[in-house]
CSV table of C-alpha atoms in Angstrom, one decimal:
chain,number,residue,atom,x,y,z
A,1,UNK,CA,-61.2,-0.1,-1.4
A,2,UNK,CA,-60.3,-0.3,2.4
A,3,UNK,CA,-59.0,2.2,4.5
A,4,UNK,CA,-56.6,-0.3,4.8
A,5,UNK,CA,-55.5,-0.8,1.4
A,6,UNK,CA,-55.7,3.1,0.8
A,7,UNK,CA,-52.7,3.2,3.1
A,8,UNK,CA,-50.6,0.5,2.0
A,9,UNK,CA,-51.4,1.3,-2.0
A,10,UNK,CA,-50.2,5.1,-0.8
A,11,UNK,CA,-46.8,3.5,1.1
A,12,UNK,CA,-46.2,1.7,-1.7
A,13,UNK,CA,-46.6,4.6,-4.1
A,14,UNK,CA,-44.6,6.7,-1.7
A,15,UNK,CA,-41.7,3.8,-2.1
A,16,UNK,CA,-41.1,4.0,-5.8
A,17,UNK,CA,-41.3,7.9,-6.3
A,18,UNK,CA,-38.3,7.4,-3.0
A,19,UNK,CA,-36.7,5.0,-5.5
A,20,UNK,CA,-37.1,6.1,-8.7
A,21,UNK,CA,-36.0,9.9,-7.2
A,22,UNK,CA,-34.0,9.4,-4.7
A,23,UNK,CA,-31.5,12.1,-5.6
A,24,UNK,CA,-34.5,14.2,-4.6
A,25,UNK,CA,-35.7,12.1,-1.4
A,26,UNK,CA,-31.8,12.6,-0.2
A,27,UNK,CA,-31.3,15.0,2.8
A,28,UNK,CA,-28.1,16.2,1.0
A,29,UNK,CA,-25.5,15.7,3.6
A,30,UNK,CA,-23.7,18.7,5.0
A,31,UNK,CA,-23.3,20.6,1.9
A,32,UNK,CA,-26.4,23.1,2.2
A,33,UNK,CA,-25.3,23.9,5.6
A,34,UNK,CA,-22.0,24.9,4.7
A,35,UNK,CA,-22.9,26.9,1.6
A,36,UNK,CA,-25.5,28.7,3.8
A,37,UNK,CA,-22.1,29.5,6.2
A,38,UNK,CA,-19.8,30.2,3.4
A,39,UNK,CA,-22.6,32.7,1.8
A,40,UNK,CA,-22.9,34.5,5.5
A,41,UNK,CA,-19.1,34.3,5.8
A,42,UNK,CA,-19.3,36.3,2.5
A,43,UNK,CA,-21.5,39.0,3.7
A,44,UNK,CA,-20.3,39.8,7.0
A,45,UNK,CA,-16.6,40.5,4.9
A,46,UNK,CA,-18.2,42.5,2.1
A,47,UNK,CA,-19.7,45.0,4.7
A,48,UNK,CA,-16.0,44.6,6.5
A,49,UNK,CA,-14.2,44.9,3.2
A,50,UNK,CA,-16.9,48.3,2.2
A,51,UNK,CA,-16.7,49.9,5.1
A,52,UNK,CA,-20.3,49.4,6.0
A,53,UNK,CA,-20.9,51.2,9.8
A,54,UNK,CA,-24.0,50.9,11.8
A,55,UNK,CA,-22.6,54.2,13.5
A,56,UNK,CA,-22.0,56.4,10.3
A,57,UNK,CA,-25.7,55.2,9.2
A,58,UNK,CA,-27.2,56.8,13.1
A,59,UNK,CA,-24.8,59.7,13.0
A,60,UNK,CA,-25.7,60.3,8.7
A,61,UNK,CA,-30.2,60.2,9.9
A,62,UNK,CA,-29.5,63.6,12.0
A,63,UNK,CA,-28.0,64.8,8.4
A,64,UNK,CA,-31.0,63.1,6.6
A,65,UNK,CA,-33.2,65.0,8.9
A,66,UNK,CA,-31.9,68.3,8.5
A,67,UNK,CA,-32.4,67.9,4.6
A,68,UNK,CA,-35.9,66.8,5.3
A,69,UNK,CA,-36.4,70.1,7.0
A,70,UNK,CA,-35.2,72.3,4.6
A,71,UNK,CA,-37.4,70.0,1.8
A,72,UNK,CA,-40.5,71.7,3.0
A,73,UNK,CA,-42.3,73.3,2.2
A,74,UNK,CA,-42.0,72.4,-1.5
A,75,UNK,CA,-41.9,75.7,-3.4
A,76,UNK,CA,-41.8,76.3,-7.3
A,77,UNK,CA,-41.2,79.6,-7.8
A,78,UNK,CA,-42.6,81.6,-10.3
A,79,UNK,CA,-44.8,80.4,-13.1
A,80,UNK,CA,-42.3,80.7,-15.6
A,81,UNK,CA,-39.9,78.3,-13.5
A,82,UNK,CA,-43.6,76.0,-12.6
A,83,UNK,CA,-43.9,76.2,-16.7
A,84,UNK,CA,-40.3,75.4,-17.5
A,85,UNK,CA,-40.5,72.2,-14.9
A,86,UNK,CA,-43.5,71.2,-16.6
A,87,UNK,CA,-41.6,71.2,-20.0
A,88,UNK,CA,-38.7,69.2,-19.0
A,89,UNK,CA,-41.2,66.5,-17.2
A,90,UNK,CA,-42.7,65.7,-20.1
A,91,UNK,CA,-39.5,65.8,-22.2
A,92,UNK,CA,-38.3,62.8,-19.6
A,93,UNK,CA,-41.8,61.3,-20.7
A,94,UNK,CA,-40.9,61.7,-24.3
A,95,UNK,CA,-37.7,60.4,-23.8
A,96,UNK,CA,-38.5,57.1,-22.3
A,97,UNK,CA,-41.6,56.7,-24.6
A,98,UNK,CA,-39.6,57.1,-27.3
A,99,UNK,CA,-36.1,55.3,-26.5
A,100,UNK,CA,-38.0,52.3,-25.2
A,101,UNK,CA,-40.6,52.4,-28.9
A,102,UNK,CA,-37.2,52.5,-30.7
A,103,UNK,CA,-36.0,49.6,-28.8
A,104,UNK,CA,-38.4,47.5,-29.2
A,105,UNK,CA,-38.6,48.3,-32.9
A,106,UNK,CA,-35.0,46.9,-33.0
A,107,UNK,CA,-35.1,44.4,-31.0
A,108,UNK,CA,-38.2,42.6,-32.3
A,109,UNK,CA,-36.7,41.4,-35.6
A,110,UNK,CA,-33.6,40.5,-33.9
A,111,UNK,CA,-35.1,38.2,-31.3
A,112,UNK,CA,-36.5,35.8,-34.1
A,113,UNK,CA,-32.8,35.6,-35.1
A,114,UNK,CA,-31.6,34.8,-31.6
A,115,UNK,CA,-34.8,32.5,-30.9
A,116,UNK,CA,-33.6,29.2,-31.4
A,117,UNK,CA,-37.1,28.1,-33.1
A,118,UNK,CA,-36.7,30.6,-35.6
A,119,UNK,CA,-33.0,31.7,-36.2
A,120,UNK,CA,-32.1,30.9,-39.6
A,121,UNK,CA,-28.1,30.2,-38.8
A,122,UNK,CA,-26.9,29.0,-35.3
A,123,UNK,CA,-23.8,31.4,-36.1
A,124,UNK,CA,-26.2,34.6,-36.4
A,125,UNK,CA,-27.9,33.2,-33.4
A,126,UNK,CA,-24.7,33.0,-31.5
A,127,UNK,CA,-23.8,36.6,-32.2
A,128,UNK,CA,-27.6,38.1,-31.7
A,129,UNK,CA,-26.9,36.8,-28.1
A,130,UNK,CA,-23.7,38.0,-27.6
A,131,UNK,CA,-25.0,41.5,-29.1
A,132,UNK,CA,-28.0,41.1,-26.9
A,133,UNK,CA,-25.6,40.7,-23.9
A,134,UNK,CA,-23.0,43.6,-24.5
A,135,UNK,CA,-25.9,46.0,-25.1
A,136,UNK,CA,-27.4,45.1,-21.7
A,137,UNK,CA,-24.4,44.4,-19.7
A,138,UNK,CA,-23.9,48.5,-20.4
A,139,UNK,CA,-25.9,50.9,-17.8
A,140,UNK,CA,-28.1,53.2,-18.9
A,141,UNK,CA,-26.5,55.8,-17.6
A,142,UNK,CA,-23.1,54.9,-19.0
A,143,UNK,CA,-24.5,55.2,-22.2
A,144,UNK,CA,-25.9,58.6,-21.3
A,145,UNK,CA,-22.6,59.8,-20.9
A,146,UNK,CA,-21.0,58.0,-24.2
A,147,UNK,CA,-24.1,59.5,-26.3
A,148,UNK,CA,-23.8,63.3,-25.0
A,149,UNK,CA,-20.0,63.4,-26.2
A,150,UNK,CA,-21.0,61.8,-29.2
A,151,UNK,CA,-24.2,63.7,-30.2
A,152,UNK,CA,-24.3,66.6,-27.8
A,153,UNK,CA,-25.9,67.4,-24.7
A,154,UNK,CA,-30.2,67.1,-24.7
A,155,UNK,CA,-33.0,64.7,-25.2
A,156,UNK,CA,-31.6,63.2,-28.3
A,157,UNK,CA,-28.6,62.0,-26.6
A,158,UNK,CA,-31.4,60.6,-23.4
A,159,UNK,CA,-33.3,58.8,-26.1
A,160,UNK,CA,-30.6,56.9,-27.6
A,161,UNK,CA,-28.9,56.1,-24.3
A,162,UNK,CA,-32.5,54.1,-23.3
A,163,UNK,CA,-32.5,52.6,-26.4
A,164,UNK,CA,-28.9,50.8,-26.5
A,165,UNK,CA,-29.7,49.1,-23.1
A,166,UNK,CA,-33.4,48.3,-23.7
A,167,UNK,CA,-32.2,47.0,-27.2
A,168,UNK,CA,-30.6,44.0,-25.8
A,169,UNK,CA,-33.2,43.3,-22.5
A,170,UNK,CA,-35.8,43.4,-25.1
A,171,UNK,CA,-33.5,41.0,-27.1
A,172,UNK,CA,-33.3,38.5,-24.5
A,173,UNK,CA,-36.8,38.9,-23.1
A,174,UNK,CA,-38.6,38.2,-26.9
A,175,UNK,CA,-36.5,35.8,-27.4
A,176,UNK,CA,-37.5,34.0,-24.6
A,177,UNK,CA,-40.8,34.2,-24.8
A,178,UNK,CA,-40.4,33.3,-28.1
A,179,UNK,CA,-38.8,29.8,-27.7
A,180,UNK,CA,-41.3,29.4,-25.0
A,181,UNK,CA,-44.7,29.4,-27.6
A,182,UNK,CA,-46.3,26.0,-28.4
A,183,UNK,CA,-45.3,24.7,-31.5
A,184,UNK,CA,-48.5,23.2,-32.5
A,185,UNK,CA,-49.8,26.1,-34.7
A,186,UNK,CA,-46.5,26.7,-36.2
A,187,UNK,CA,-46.8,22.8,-37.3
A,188,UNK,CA,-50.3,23.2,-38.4
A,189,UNK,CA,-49.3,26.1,-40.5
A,190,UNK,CA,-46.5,24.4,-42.2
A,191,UNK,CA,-48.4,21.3,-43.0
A,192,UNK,CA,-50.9,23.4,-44.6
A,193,UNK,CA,-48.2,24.8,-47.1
A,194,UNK,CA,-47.1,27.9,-45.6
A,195,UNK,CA,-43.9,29.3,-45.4
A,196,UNK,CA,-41.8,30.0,-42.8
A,197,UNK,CA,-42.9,33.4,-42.5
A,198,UNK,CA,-46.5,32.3,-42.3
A,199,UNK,CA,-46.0,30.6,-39.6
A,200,UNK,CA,-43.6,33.3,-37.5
A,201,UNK,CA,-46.9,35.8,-38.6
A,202,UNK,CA,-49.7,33.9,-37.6
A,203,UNK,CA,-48.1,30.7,-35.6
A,204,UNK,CA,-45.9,32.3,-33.2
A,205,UNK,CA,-47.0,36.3,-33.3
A,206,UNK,CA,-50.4,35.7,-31.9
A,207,UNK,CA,-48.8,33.7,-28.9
A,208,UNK,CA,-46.1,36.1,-27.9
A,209,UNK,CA,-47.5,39.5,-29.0
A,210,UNK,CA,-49.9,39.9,-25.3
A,211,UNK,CA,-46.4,39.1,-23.6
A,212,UNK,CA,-44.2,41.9,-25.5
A,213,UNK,CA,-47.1,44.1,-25.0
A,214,UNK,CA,-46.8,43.8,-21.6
A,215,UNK,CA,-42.8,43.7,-21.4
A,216,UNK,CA,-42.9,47.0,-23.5
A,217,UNK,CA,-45.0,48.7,-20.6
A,218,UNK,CA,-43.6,47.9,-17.7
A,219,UNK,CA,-39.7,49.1,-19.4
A,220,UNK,CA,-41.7,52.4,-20.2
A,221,UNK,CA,-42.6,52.7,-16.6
A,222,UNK,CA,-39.2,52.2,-15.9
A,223,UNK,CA,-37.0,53.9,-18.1
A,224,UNK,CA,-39.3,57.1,-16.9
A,225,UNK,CA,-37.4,56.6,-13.7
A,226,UNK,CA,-34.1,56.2,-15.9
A,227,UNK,CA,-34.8,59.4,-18.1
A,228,UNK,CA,-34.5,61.3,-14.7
A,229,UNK,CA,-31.0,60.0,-13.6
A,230,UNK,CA,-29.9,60.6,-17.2
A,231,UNK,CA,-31.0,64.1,-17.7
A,232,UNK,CA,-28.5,65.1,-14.3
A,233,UNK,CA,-25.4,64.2,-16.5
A,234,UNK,CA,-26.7,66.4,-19.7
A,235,UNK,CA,-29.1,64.3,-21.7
A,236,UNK,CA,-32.2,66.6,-21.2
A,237,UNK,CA,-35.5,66.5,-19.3
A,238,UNK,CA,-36.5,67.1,-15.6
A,239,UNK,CA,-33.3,65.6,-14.4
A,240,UNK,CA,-31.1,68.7,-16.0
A,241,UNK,CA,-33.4,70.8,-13.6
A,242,UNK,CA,-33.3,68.3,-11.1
A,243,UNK,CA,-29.2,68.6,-10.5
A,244,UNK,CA,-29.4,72.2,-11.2
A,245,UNK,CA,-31.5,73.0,-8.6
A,246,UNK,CA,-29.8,70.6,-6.2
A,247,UNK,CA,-26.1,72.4,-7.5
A,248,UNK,CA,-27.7,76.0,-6.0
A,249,UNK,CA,-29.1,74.3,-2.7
A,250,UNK,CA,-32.6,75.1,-3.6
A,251,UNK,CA,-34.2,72.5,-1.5
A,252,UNK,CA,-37.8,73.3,-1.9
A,253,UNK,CA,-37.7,73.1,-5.2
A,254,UNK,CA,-35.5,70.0,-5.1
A,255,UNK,CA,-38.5,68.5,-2.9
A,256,UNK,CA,-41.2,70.2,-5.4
A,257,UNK,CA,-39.7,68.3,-8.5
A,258,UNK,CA,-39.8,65.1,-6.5
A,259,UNK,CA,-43.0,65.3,-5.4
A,260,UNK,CA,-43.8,65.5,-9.8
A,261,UNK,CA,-41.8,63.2,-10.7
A,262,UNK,CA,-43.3,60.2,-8.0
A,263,UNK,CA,-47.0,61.8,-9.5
A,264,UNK,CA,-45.9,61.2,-13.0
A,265,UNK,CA,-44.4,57.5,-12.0
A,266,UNK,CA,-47.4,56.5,-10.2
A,267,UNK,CA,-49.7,57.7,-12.6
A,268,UNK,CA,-47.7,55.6,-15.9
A,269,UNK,CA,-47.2,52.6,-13.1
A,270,UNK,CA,-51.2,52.6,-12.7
A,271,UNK,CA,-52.2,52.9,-16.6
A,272,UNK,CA,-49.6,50.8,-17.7
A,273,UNK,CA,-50.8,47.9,-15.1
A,274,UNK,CA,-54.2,48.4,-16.5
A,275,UNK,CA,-53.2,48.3,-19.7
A,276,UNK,CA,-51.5,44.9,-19.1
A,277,UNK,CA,-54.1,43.6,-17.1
A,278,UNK,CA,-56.1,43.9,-20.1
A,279,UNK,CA,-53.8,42.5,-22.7
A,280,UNK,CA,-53.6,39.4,-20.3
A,281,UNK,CA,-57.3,39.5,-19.9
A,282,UNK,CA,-58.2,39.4,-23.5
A,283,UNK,CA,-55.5,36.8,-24.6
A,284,UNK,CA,-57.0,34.0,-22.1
A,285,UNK,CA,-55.6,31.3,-20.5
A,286,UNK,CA,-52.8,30.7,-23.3
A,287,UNK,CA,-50.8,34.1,-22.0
């Protein structure tokens, strides 16, 4: 084939995806332009509306400075307070290991019903969504404070806290990836006489399990940032230190608990990735 008829086969080729998607080929008028106006319109009245000052921000950095000074250098105190941090960091560890595990014990059976491949009643689907959405449209830290008047101040009251959020992101998340596995080896299974539950076990399982894997990680990562911010209103671990020391104006200290806390983060951001990177890598192209 010519040069010549390259081009015109292409221009012709061109022409029917123009006509067959022209809703996509079309420039779109005004519209875009004046959502892009009415969306800046909106921000520039939020800050308004807020209170949002270039001037308090330059005025509040000398402020931000002078707690930056007092930060260092970071000081623990004794041993026994350098032992009693210690304790309550890995108690935050403990607490997200262990409200995120419970989640995602929960959660798992409860995504099959809310998966619409594998629900067994669009009703109970409806309402494992709805659950799923109530759960997760709570803050973490909300629930910190309903679970400390209802079980008492400490880790318990941190783990279940964790839990009740992560139960319905967890929901949503298996769910998903649970509609989203190929049906081929659920079909497979069926035609070969299994049940139902043979093929959720080895049709649908194998597919999603590298994905959950890696889902379940990365919420342990962060709920270990949560666990902190929930232990300042009562619910155990280094945050209970954390607000204490801030309450007596201990600032090295303050900067010295920090400075664990981003160690301990980094280190459970770098294994965890690892650990995912693995899972991916040993699941193949299918993940």
């Amino acid at each position: 084939m010519s040069s010549t008829d390259e081009e015109s086969y292409r221009t012709l080729e061109e022409a029917a995806l123009r006509v067959r998607y022209h809703r996509s080929f079309a420039s779109g008028g005004p519209w875009p332009w004046a959502m892009s106006l009415a969306a800046l319109a909106l921000l520039i009245f939020g800050l308004w509306y807020l209170g949002f000052s270039p001037a308090k921000i330059l005025l509040g950095l000398g402020s931000l400075g002078n707690f930056v000074v007092l930060m260092f250098p970071p000081d623990w105190g004794d041993n026994a307070s350098l032992s009693r941090y210690m304790r309550a960091l890995g108690e935050t560890v403990a607490i997200a290991l262990l409200g995120t595990m419970l989640a995602a014990v929960i959660a798992l059976p409860l995504s099959f019903i809310a998966a619409r491949n594998t629900t067994v009643s669009r009703i109970l689907r409806f309402f494992a969504r709805r659950s799923f959405d109530t759960l997760r449209g709570i803050d973490t830290l909300v629930w910190a404070l309903i679970w400390v008047n209802v079980v008492g101040l400490g880790p318990f009251a941190g783990v279940l806290a964790i839990a009740s959020s992560d139960i319905g992101s967890f929901g949503k998340l298996f769910s998903e990836a649970i509609e989203g596995s190929d049906r081929k080896p659920v079909e497979g299974i069926l035609a070969a006489g299994g049940s139902r539950l043979h093929a959720i076990r080895f049709g649908i399982l194998p597919q999603v399990a590298p994905v959950l894997i890696g889902q379940y990680l990365y919420y342990f990562e962060s709920n270990t940032r949560s666990a902190t911010i929930i232990g300042i209103v009562g619910a155990g671990g280094i945050g209970l230190q954390l607000s204490e020391q801030i309450r007596t104006l201990e600032w090295q200290t303050v900067c010295f608990i920090i400075i664990m806390i981003l160690i301990t983060v980094s280190v459970i951001d770098l294994i965890s990735s690892r650990l995912r990177t693995a899972i991916i890598g040993r699941s193949g192209p299918a993940v």
